[in-house]
Short mmCIF file of C-alpha atoms in Angstrom, two decimals:
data_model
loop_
_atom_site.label_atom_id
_atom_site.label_comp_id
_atom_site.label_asym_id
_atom_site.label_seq_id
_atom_site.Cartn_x
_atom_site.Cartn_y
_atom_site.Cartn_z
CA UNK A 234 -39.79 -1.48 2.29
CA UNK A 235 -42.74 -1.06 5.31
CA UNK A 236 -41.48 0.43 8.00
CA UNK A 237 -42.94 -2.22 10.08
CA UNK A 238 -42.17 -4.90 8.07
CA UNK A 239 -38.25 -3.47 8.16
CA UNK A 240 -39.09 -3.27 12.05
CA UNK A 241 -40.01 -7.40 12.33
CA UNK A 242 -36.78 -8.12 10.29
CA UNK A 243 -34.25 -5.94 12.67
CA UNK A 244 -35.88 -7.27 16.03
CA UNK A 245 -35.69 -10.56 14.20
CA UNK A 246 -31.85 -10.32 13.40
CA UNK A 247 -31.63 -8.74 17.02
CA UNK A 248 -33.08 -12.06 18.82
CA UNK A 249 -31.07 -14.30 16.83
CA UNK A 250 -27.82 -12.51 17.86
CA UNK A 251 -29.23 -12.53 21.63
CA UNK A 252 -29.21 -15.56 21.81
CA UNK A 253 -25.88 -16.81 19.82
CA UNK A 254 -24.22 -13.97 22.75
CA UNK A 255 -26.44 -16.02 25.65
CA UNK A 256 -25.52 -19.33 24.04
CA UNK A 257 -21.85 -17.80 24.06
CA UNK A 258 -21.93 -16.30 27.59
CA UNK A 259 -23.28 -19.52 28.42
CA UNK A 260 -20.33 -21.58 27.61
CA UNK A 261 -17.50 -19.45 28.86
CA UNK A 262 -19.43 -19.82 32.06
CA UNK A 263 -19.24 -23.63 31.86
CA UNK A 264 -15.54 -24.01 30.89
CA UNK A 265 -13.46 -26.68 33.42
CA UNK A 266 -10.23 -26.82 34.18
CA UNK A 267 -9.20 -28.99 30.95
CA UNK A 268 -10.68 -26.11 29.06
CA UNK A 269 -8.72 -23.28 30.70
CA UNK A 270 -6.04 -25.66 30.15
CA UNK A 271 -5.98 -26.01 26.62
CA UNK A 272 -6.99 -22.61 25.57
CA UNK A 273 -3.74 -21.76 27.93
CA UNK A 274 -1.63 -24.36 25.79
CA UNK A 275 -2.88 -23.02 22.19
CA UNK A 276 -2.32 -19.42 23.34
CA UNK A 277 1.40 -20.44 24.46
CA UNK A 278 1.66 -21.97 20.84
CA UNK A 279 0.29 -18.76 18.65
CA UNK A 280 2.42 -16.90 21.03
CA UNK A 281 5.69 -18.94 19.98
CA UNK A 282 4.50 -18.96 16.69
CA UNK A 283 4.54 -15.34 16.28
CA UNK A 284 7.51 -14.82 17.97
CA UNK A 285 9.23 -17.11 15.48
CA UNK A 286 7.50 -15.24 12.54
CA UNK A 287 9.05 -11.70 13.82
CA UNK A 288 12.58 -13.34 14.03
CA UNK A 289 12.06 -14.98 10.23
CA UNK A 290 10.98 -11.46 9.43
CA UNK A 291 13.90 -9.25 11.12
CA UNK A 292 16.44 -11.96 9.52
CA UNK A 293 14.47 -11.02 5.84
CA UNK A 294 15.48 -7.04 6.72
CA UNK A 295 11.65 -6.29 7.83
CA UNK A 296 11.43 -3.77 10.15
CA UNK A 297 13.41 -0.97 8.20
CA UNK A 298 12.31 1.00 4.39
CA UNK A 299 15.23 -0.58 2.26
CA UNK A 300 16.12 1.22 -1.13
CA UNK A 301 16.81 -1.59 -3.86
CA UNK A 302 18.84 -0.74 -7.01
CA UNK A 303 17.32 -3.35 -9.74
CA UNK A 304 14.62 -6.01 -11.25
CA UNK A 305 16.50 -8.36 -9.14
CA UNK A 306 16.63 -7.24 -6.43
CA UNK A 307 12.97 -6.75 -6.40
CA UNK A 308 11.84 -10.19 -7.59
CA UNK A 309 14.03 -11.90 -5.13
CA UNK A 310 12.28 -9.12 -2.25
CA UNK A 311 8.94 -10.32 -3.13
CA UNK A 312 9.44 -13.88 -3.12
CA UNK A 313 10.79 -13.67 -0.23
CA UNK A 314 8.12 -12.02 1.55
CA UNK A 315 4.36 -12.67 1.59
CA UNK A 316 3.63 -8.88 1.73
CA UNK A 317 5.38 -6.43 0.25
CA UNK A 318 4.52 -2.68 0.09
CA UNK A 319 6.89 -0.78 -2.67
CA UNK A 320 7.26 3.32 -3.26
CA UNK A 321 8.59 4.03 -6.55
CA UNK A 322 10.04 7.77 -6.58
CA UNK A 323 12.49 10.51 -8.32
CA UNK A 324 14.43 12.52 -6.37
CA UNK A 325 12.82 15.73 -8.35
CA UNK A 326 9.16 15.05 -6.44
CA UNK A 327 8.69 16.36 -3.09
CA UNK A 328 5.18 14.02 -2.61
CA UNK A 329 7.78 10.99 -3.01
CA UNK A 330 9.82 12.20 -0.29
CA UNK A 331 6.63 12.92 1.78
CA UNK A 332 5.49 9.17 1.13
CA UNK A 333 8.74 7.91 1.92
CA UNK A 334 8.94 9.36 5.23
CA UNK A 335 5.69 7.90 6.00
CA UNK A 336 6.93 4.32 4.60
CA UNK A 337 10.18 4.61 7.20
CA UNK A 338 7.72 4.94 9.89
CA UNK A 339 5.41 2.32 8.93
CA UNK A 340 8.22 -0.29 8.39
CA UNK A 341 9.58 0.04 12.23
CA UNK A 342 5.98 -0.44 13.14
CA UNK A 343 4.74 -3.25 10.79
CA UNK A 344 7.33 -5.75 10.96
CA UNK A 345 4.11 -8.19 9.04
CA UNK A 346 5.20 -6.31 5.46
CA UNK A 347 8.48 -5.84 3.97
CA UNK A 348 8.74 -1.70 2.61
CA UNK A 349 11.00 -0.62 -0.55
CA UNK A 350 11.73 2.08 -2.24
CA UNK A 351 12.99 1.63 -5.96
CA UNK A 352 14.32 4.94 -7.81
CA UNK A 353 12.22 5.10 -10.98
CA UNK A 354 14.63 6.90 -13.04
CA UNK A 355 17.26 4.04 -12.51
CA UNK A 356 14.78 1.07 -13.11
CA UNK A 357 13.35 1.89 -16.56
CA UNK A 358 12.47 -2.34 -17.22
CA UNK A 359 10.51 -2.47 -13.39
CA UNK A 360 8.69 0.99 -14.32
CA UNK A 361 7.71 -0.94 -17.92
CA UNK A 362 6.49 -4.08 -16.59
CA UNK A 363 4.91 -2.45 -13.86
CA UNK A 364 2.84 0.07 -15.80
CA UNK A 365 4.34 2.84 -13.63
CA UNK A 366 3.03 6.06 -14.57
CA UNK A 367 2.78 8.48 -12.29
CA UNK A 368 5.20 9.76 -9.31
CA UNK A 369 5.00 8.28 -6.14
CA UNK A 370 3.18 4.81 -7.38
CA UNK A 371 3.20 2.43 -4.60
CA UNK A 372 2.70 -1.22 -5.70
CA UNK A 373 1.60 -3.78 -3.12
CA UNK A 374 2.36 -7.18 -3.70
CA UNK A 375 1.20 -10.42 -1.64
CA UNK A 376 2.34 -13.99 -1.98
CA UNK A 377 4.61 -13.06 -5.32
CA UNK A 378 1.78 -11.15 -6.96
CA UNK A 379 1.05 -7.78 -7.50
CA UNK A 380 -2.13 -7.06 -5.61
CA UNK A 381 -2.64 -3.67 -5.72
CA UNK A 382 -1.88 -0.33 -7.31
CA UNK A 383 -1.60 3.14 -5.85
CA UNK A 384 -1.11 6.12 -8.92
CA UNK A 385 -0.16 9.17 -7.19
CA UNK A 386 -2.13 9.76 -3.89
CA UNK A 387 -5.18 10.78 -4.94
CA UNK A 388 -6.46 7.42 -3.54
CA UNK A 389 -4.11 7.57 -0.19
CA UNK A 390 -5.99 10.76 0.69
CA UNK A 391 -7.93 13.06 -1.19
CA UNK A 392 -7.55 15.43 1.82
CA UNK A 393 -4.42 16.03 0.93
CA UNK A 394 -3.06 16.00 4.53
CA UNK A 395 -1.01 12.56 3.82
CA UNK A 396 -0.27 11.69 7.37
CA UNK A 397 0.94 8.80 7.81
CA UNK A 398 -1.94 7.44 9.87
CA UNK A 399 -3.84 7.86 6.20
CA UNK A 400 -1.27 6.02 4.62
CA UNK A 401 -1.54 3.40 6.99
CA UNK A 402 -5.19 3.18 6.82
CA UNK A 403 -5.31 2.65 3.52
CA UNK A 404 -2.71 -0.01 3.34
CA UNK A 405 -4.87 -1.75 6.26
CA UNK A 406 -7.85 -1.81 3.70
CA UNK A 407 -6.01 -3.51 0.80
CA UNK A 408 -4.27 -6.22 3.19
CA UNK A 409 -1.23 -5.25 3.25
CA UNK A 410 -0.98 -4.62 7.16
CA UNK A 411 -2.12 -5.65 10.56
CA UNK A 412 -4.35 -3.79 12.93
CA UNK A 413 -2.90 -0.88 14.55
CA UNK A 414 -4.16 1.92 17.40
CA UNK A 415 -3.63 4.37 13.86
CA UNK A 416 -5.93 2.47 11.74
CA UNK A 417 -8.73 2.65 14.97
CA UNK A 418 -8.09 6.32 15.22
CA UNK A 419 -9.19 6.84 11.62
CA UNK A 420 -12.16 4.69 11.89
CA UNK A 421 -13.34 6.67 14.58
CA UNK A 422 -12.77 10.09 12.88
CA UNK A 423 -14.91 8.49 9.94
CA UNK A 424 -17.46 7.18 12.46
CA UNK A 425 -17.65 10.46 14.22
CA UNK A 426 -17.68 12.45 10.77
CA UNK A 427 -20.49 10.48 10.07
CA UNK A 428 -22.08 10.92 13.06
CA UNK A 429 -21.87 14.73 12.24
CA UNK A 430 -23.37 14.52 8.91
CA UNK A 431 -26.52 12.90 10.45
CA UNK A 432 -27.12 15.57 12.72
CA UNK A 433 -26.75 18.20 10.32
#
């Protein structure tokens, strides 16, 4: 594309979001006292309505990594639950027990997704219906569907650091989680990484 012509098209797209901010700026500027009023009365709502999501989700056992012993105990987990996030493991793998100290730290901090760990040796149908392959294998499931897939860690970081920030970042990505400080952290250090490769 001509550099000038690319030129037009970003001061373009940099006028038109000018002037949504001004139009923006604008109207925070103008708000009355029935405004501030009723944004104060919807915030007090979302506020109870969160606080009566993080009690539905303590009562559920969100909050803590929970080992289940069968099939059934899984499907009735993930009904349950609108976002589950489950490590299968054997005892014999030391990355399992890596991954699962990373999932006991996540679950005290996301209370939004239920965590489980299922032994794969003891749940031969689960591992079958599954497709589980490979140990760990974390499956995430949302709204009483599998929704995504993690084989080993290869995809949780190729770095092969597996903090649990990584972990968390990942599981951020796929929609399993909430925004957290972590998650910002490793956005920066890709930003800045970035950043460095441009200068080089």
């Amino acid at each position: 594309m001509d550099p000038a012509l690319m030129q037009q098209v970003a001061a373009l797209a940099m006028g038109t979001v000018e002037k949504a901010l001004d139009a923006e700026i604008d109207k925070m500027d103008n708000l009355g006292e029935e405004d501030f009023a009723r944004i104060r009365k919807e915030r007090i709502e979302q506020m109870k309505q969160a606080a009566l999501e993080k009690e539905a989700w303590r009562r559920n056992d969100h909050g803590v990594l929970t080992t289940i012993s069968d099939q059934k105990e899984f499907f009735e987990a993930v009904k349950r639950s609108k976002r589950v996030v489950c490590l299968f493991y054997r005892d014999s793998n030391k990355w399992c027990d890596v991954i699962g100290n990373h999932f006991t730290v996540l679950a005290e901090k996301h209370m939004e997704a239920k965590f489980l760990r299922v032994n794969a040796e003891n749940s031969p149908f689960l591992v079958e219906r599954l497709n589980v392959w490979m140990m760990p294998t974390i499956i995430c499931c949302k709204e009483g569907k599998v929704h995504r897939q993690f084989n080993g860690l290869d995809e949780i970081d190729p770095t092969g650091k597996f903090e649990t920030a990584s972990l968390e970042f990942v599981l951020h990505g796929s929609g399993m989680l909430d925004d957290t400080p972590l998650v910002d952290k490793v956005l920066q250090r890709q930003d800045d990484a970035s950043d460095d490769e441009l200068d080089d």
